[in-house]
mmCIF file of C-alpha atoms in Angstrom:
data_model
loop_
_atom_site.group_PDB
_atom_site.id
_atom_site.type_symbol
_atom_site.label_atom_id
_atom_site.label_comp_id
_atom_site.label_asym_id
_atom_site.label_seq_id
_atom_site.Cartn_x
_atom_site.Cartn_y
_atom_site.Cartn_z
ATOM 1 C CA UNK C 1 0.000 0.000 0.000
ATOM 2 C CA UNK C 2 1.207 3.491 -0.853
ATOM 3 C CA UNK C 3 0.095 6.958 0.125
ATOM 4 C CA UNK C 4 -0.970 8.664 -3.111
ATOM 5 C CA UNK C 5 -1.729 12.342 -3.618
ATOM 6 C CA UNK C 6 -3.816 12.815 -6.787
ATOM 7 C CA UNK C 7 -3.911 16.352 -8.217
ATOM 8 C CA UNK C 8 -6.506 16.417 -11.017
ATOM 9 C CA UNK C 9 -9.067 19.119 -11.855
ATOM 10 C CA UNK C 10 -11.520 16.952 -13.821
ATOM 11 C CA UNK C 11 -13.958 15.613 -11.185
ATOM 12 C CA UNK C 12 -14.880 12.531 -13.232
ATOM 13 C CA UNK C 13 -11.246 11.524 -13.765
ATOM 14 C CA UNK C 14 -10.377 12.370 -10.162
ATOM 15 C CA UNK C 15 -13.214 10.293 -8.714
ATOM 16 C CA UNK C 16 -12.568 7.347 -11.023
ATOM 17 C CA UNK C 17 -8.832 7.217 -10.289
ATOM 18 C CA UNK C 18 -9.398 7.695 -6.570
ATOM 19 C CA UNK C 19 -11.780 4.728 -6.471
ATOM 20 C CA UNK C 20 -9.439 2.604 -8.593
ATOM 21 C CA UNK C 21 -6.410 3.346 -6.421
ATOM 22 C CA UNK C 22 -8.328 2.757 -3.196
ATOM 23 C CA UNK C 23 -9.541 -0.577 -4.559
ATOM 24 C CA UNK C 24 -5.853 -1.513 -4.834
ATOM 25 C CA UNK C 25 -5.390 -0.732 -1.128
ATOM 26 C CA UNK C 26 -3.681 2.639 -1.558
ATOM 27 C CA UNK C 27 -4.400 5.503 0.803
ATOM 28 C CA UNK C 28 -5.482 8.366 -1.453
ATOM 29 C CA UNK C 29 -5.962 12.102 -1.002
ATOM 30 C CA UNK C 30 -7.077 14.231 -3.929
ATOM 31 C CA UNK C 31 -6.931 17.889 -4.878
ATOM 32 C CA UNK C 32 -8.631 19.819 -7.684
ATOM 33 C CA UNK C 33 -6.031 22.585 -8.077
ATOM 34 C CA UNK C 34 -2.300 22.999 -7.845
ATOM 35 C CA UNK C 35 -2.628 25.288 -4.856
ATOM 36 C CA UNK C 36 -4.752 22.750 -2.991
ATOM 37 C CA UNK C 37 -2.355 19.972 -3.927
ATOM 38 C CA UNK C 38 0.657 21.841 -2.525
ATOM 39 C CA UNK C 39 -1.207 22.473 0.720
ATOM 40 C CA UNK C 40 -2.082 18.797 1.073
ATOM 41 C CA UNK C 41 1.443 17.698 0.194
ATOM 42 C CA UNK C 42 2.896 18.826 3.520
ATOM 43 C CA UNK C 43 0.002 17.521 5.629
ATOM 44 C CA UNK C 44 -0.378 14.155 3.910
ATOM 45 C CA UNK C 45 3.307 13.334 3.206
ATOM 46 C CA UNK C 46 2.554 11.018 0.231
ATOM 47 C CA UNK C 47 4.822 8.345 -1.188
ATOM 48 C CA UNK C 48 3.892 9.381 -4.727
ATOM 49 C CA UNK C 49 2.150 12.319 -6.381
ATOM 50 C CA UNK C 50 -0.007 11.711 -9.471
ATOM 51 C CA UNK C 51 -0.085 15.119 -11.129
ATOM 52 C CA UNK C 52 -2.177 16.406 -14.029
ATOM 53 C CA UNK C 53 -0.295 19.004 -16.066
ATOM 54 C CA UNK C 54 -3.275 21.012 -17.306
ATOM 55 C CA UNK C 55 -4.543 22.562 -14.063
ATOM 56 C CA UNK C 56 -6.335 25.867 -13.464
ATOM 57 C CA UNK C 57 -4.326 28.537 -11.674
ATOM 58 C CA UNK C 58 -0.870 27.135 -10.982
ATOM 59 C CA UNK C 59 -0.347 24.600 -13.767
ATOM 60 C CA UNK C 60 1.177 21.173 -13.303
ATOM 61 C CA UNK C 61 4.618 22.234 -14.535
ATOM 62 C CA UNK C 62 4.927 24.842 -11.782
ATOM 63 C CA UNK C 63 3.460 22.477 -9.180
ATOM 64 C CA UNK C 64 6.075 19.888 -10.167
ATOM 65 C CA UNK C 65 8.906 22.415 -9.846
ATOM 66 C CA UNK C 66 7.678 23.532 -6.412
ATOM 67 C CA UNK C 67 7.410 19.948 -5.197
ATOM 68 C CA UNK C 68 10.923 19.186 -6.411
ATOM 69 C CA UNK C 69 12.277 22.272 -4.621
ATOM 70 C CA UNK C 70 11.226 20.848 -1.251
ATOM 71 C CA UNK C 71 11.017 17.046 -1.513
ATOM 72 C CA UNK C 72 12.195 14.026 -3.489
ATOM 73 C CA UNK C 73 8.766 12.343 -3.493
ATOM 74 C CA UNK C 74 8.021 10.282 -6.617
ATOM 75 C CA UNK C 75 5.962 12.111 -9.264
ATOM 76 C CA UNK C 76 3.936 10.488 -12.047
ATOM 77 C CA UNK C 77 2.456 13.089 -14.362
ATOM 78 C CA UNK C 78 -0.757 12.801 -16.357
ATOM 79 C CA UNK C 79 -0.532 14.260 -19.861
ATOM 80 C CA UNK C 80 -3.646 14.914 -21.918
ATOM 81 C CA UNK C 81 -1.819 14.890 -25.232
ATOM 82 C CA UNK C 82 1.475 13.105 -24.759
ATOM 83 C CA UNK C 83 3.157 15.514 -27.179
ATOM 84 C CA UNK C 84 6.697 16.824 -26.820
ATOM 85 C CA UNK C 85 5.679 20.055 -25.095
ATOM 86 C CA UNK C 86 3.814 18.258 -22.311
ATOM 87 C CA UNK C 87 6.161 15.343 -21.856
ATOM 88 C CA UNK C 88 9.520 17.097 -22.100
ATOM 89 C CA UNK C 89 8.302 20.042 -20.028
ATOM 90 C CA UNK C 90 7.010 17.760 -17.294
ATOM 91 C CA UNK C 91 10.153 15.633 -17.218
ATOM 92 C CA UNK C 92 12.414 18.673 -17.109
ATOM 93 C CA UNK C 93 10.336 20.034 -14.229
ATOM 94 C CA UNK C 94 11.216 16.884 -12.282
ATOM 95 C CA UNK C 95 8.583 14.205 -12.981
ATOM 96 C CA UNK C 96 9.787 10.593 -12.728
ATOM 97 C CA UNK C 97 7.361 9.092 -15.252
ATOM 98 C CA UNK C 98 4.263 9.984 -17.243
ATOM 99 C CA UNK C 99 1.005 8.451 -18.412
ATOM 100 C CA UNK C 100 -1.119 9.731 -21.294
ATOM 101 C CA UNK C 101 -4.817 10.259 -20.572
ATOM 102 C CA UNK C 102 -7.245 8.612 -20.734
ATOM 103 C CA UNK C 103 -5.355 6.306 -18.412
ATOM 104 C CA UNK C 104 -6.307 2.758 -17.523
ATOM 105 C CA UNK C 105 -6.113 2.194 -13.744
ATOM 106 C CA UNK C 106 -3.951 -0.897 -14.156
ATOM 107 C CA UNK C 107 -1.416 1.111 -16.177
ATOM 108 C CA UNK C 108 -1.269 3.860 -13.558
ATOM 109 C CA UNK C 109 -0.920 1.223 -10.825
ATOM 110 C CA UNK C 110 2.031 -0.337 -12.671
ATOM 111 C CA UNK C 111 3.759 3.026 -13.029
ATOM 112 C CA UNK C 112 3.243 3.837 -9.353
ATOM 113 C CA UNK C 113 4.715 0.511 -8.292
ATOM 114 C CA UNK C 114 7.670 0.985 -10.652
ATOM 115 C CA UNK C 115 8.660 4.432 -9.362
ATOM 116 C CA UNK C 116 8.313 3.301 -5.752
ATOM 117 C CA UNK C 117 10.260 0.073 -6.091
ATOM 118 C CA UNK C 118 13.738 0.284 -4.595
ATOM 119 C CA UNK C 119 16.884 -1.545 -5.492
ATOM 120 C CA UNK C 120 17.048 -4.922 -3.816
ATOM 121 C CA UNK C 121 20.078 -6.931 -2.894
ATOM 122 C CA UNK C 122 22.754 -7.275 -0.251
ATOM 123 C CA UNK C 123 24.116 -4.000 1.113
ATOM 124 C CA UNK C 124 27.600 -3.215 -0.155
ATOM 125 C CA UNK C 125 30.313 -0.827 1.014
ATOM 126 C CA UNK C 126 30.395 2.830 0.088
ATOM 127 C CA UNK C 127 31.699 3.289 -3.440
ATOM 128 C CA UNK C 128 33.896 6.320 -4.124
ATOM 129 C CA UNK C 129 34.444 7.817 -7.550
ATOM 130 C CA UNK C 130 36.520 10.954 -7.192
ATOM 131 C CA UNK C 131 34.437 13.320 -5.095
ATOM 132 C CA UNK C 132 31.263 11.242 -5.555
ATOM 133 C CA UNK C 133 30.283 8.658 -2.917
ATOM 134 C CA UNK C 134 27.491 6.124 -3.465
ATOM 135 C CA UNK C 135 26.283 4.168 -0.433
ATOM 136 C CA UNK C 136 24.187 1.251 -1.627
ATOM 137 C CA UNK C 137 23.341 0.160 1.907
ATOM 138 C CA UNK C 138 21.681 3.414 2.952
ATOM 139 C CA UNK C 139 20.775 4.485 -0.596
ATOM 140 C CA UNK C 140 22.504 7.833 -0.127
ATOM 141 C CA UNK C 141 24.767 9.847 -2.384
ATOM 142 C CA UNK C 142 27.228 12.564 -1.445
ATOM 143 C CA UNK C 143 29.405 14.870 -3.481
ATOM 144 C CA UNK C 144 32.522 16.439 -1.965
ATOM 145 C CA UNK C 145 31.269 15.472 1.475
ATOM 146 C CA UNK C 146 27.785 16.962 1.062
ATOM 147 C CA UNK C 147 24.745 14.738 0.782
ATOM 148 C CA UNK C 148 22.887 15.002 -2.527
ATOM 149 C CA UNK C 149 19.110 14.540 -2.392
ATOM 150 C CA UNK C 150 18.035 12.467 -5.394
ATOM 151 C CA UNK C 151 14.442 11.556 -6.299
ATOM 152 C CA UNK C 152 13.852 7.807 -6.675
ATOM 153 C CA UNK C 153 14.319 7.483 -10.418
ATOM 154 C CA UNK C 154 17.510 9.568 -10.479
ATOM 155 C CA UNK C 155 18.898 7.442 -7.646
ATOM 156 C CA UNK C 156 17.926 4.211 -9.386
ATOM 157 C CA UNK C 157 19.544 5.413 -12.626
ATOM 158 C CA UNK C 158 22.773 6.284 -10.824
ATOM 159 C CA UNK C 159 22.811 2.969 -8.946
ATOM 160 C CA UNK C 160 22.245 1.031 -12.153
ATOM 161 C CA UNK C 161 24.926 2.811 -14.162
ATOM 162 C CA UNK C 162 27.521 2.846 -11.374
ATOM 163 C CA UNK C 163 27.054 -0.899 -10.764
ATOM 164 C CA UNK C 164 28.876 -1.499 -14.072
ATOM 165 C CA UNK C 165 31.415 1.311 -14.628
ATOM 166 C CA UNK C 166 32.404 1.697 -18.254
ATOM 167 C CA UNK C 167 29.539 -0.446 -19.589
ATOM 168 C CA UNK C 168 27.386 1.280 -22.187
ATOM 169 C CA UNK C 169 23.611 0.995 -21.800
ATOM 170 C CA UNK C 170 21.246 2.033 -24.562
ATOM 171 C CA UNK C 171 18.091 3.930 -23.693
ATOM 172 C CA UNK C 172 15.801 0.947 -24.075
ATOM 173 C CA UNK C 173 17.923 -1.111 -21.704
ATOM 174 C CA UNK C 174 17.719 1.683 -19.126
ATOM 175 C CA UNK C 175 13.959 1.991 -19.575
ATOM 176 C CA UNK C 176 13.549 -1.724 -18.911
ATOM 177 C CA UNK C 177 15.951 -1.856 -15.954
ATOM 178 C CA UNK C 178 15.310 1.477 -14.222
ATOM 179 C CA UNK C 179 11.744 2.392 -15.210
ATOM 180 C CA UNK C 180 10.683 -1.243 -15.721
ATOM 181 C CA UNK C 181 8.993 -0.484 -19.031
ATOM 182 C CA UNK C 182 8.931 -3.807 -20.832
ATOM 183 C CA UNK C 183 7.831 -2.324 -24.159
ATOM 184 C CA UNK C 184 9.437 0.007 -26.707
ATOM 185 C CA UNK C 185 9.467 2.995 -24.374
ATOM 186 C CA UNK C 186 10.065 6.704 -24.648
ATOM 187 C CA UNK C 187 13.742 7.696 -24.591
ATOM 188 C CA UNK C 188 12.803 11.180 -23.379
ATOM 189 C CA UNK C 189 12.353 9.718 -19.889
ATOM 190 C CA UNK C 190 16.001 8.648 -19.882
ATOM 191 C CA UNK C 191 17.432 11.826 -21.403
ATOM 192 C CA UNK C 192 15.554 14.140 -19.035
ATOM 193 C CA UNK C 193 16.541 12.063 -15.999
ATOM 194 C CA UNK C 194 20.199 12.082 -17.085
ATOM 195 C CA UNK C 195 20.148 15.872 -17.412
ATOM 196 C CA UNK C 196 18.661 16.309 -13.930
ATOM 197 C CA UNK C 197 21.106 13.816 -12.412
ATOM 198 C CA UNK C 198 24.089 15.531 -14.017
ATOM 199 C CA UNK C 199 22.994 18.913 -12.661
ATOM 200 C CA UNK C 200 23.324 17.482 -9.125
ATOM 201 C CA UNK C 201 26.403 15.264 -9.216
ATOM 202 C CA UNK C 202 28.649 16.797 -11.873
ATOM 203 C CA UNK C 203 31.006 19.744 -11.367
ATOM 204 C CA UNK C 204 30.425 20.728 -14.996
ATOM 205 C CA UNK C 205 27.212 19.107 -16.332
ATOM 206 C CA UNK C 206 28.136 20.060 -19.911
ATOM 207 C CA UNK C 207 31.371 18.066 -19.514
ATOM 208 C CA UNK C 208 30.300 15.129 -17.329
ATOM 209 C CA UNK C 209 32.804 12.918 -15.539
ATOM 210 C CA UNK C 210 30.331 10.421 -14.138
ATOM 211 C CA UNK C 211 27.311 9.963 -16.419
ATOM 212 C CA UNK C 212 28.749 10.156 -19.903
ATOM 213 C CA UNK C 213 27.081 10.049 -23.308
ATOM 214 C CA UNK C 214 28.301 7.550 -25.890
ATOM 215 C CA UNK C 215 26.974 9.077 -29.091
ATOM 216 C CA UNK C 216 24.833 6.780 -31.167
ATOM 217 C CA UNK C 217 24.629 4.192 -28.354
ATOM 218 C CA UNK C 218 23.525 5.520 -24.948
ATOM 219 C CA UNK C 219 25.114 6.223 -21.556
ATOM 220 C CA UNK C 220 27.826 4.840 -19.306
ATOM 221 C CA UNK C 221 29.236 5.590 -15.857
ATOM 222 C CA UNK C 222 32.786 6.928 -16.120
ATOM 223 C CA UNK C 223 35.604 6.706 -16.724
ATOM 224 C CA UNK C 224 36.054 9.153 -13.833
#
């Protein structure tokens, strides 16, 4: 069971998704506007926020940015069109995943479970790569001695890449391993997440030491 905050202005969609999520044993709170959603965020402390982008007043892009400024809670955005403007804008604002409306409850449930799932396995020692430290036991990351707060998907991407330094992963492989999309997925999820991750762990994001691009193939961790 997860605590889900649903921010959706359409009452029919909001009621239907609330009922569907509750039927899957989630604890759900809903809000009809961005302002109301931000107020409920602090009081409810959700595990995941399901956020519609087309909201009255403060739109979903701004709500997403404000959430990311204060917390690393998982965010799944709802996009009415699924076009580049919606998807790229939402991902750059900090969303972890997206679903195009109309959304089937079972699809939304799968995305929620995917963004909440953590890396399993036996805890290992702290790994140090230059000034970057990755602690797989506590799932924490620090850079030059300062802890770096990473949302779940950015952390999972870093853990996956750093587990095999130097190995090149294409975007589809990362979608399947990190986002758990077992179909031909959207590479924009990967590219946007890489950009956000670089902005937090790299000294010079335009010249990355840690998460590097291999043109025509994908991404690798290092060489540092």
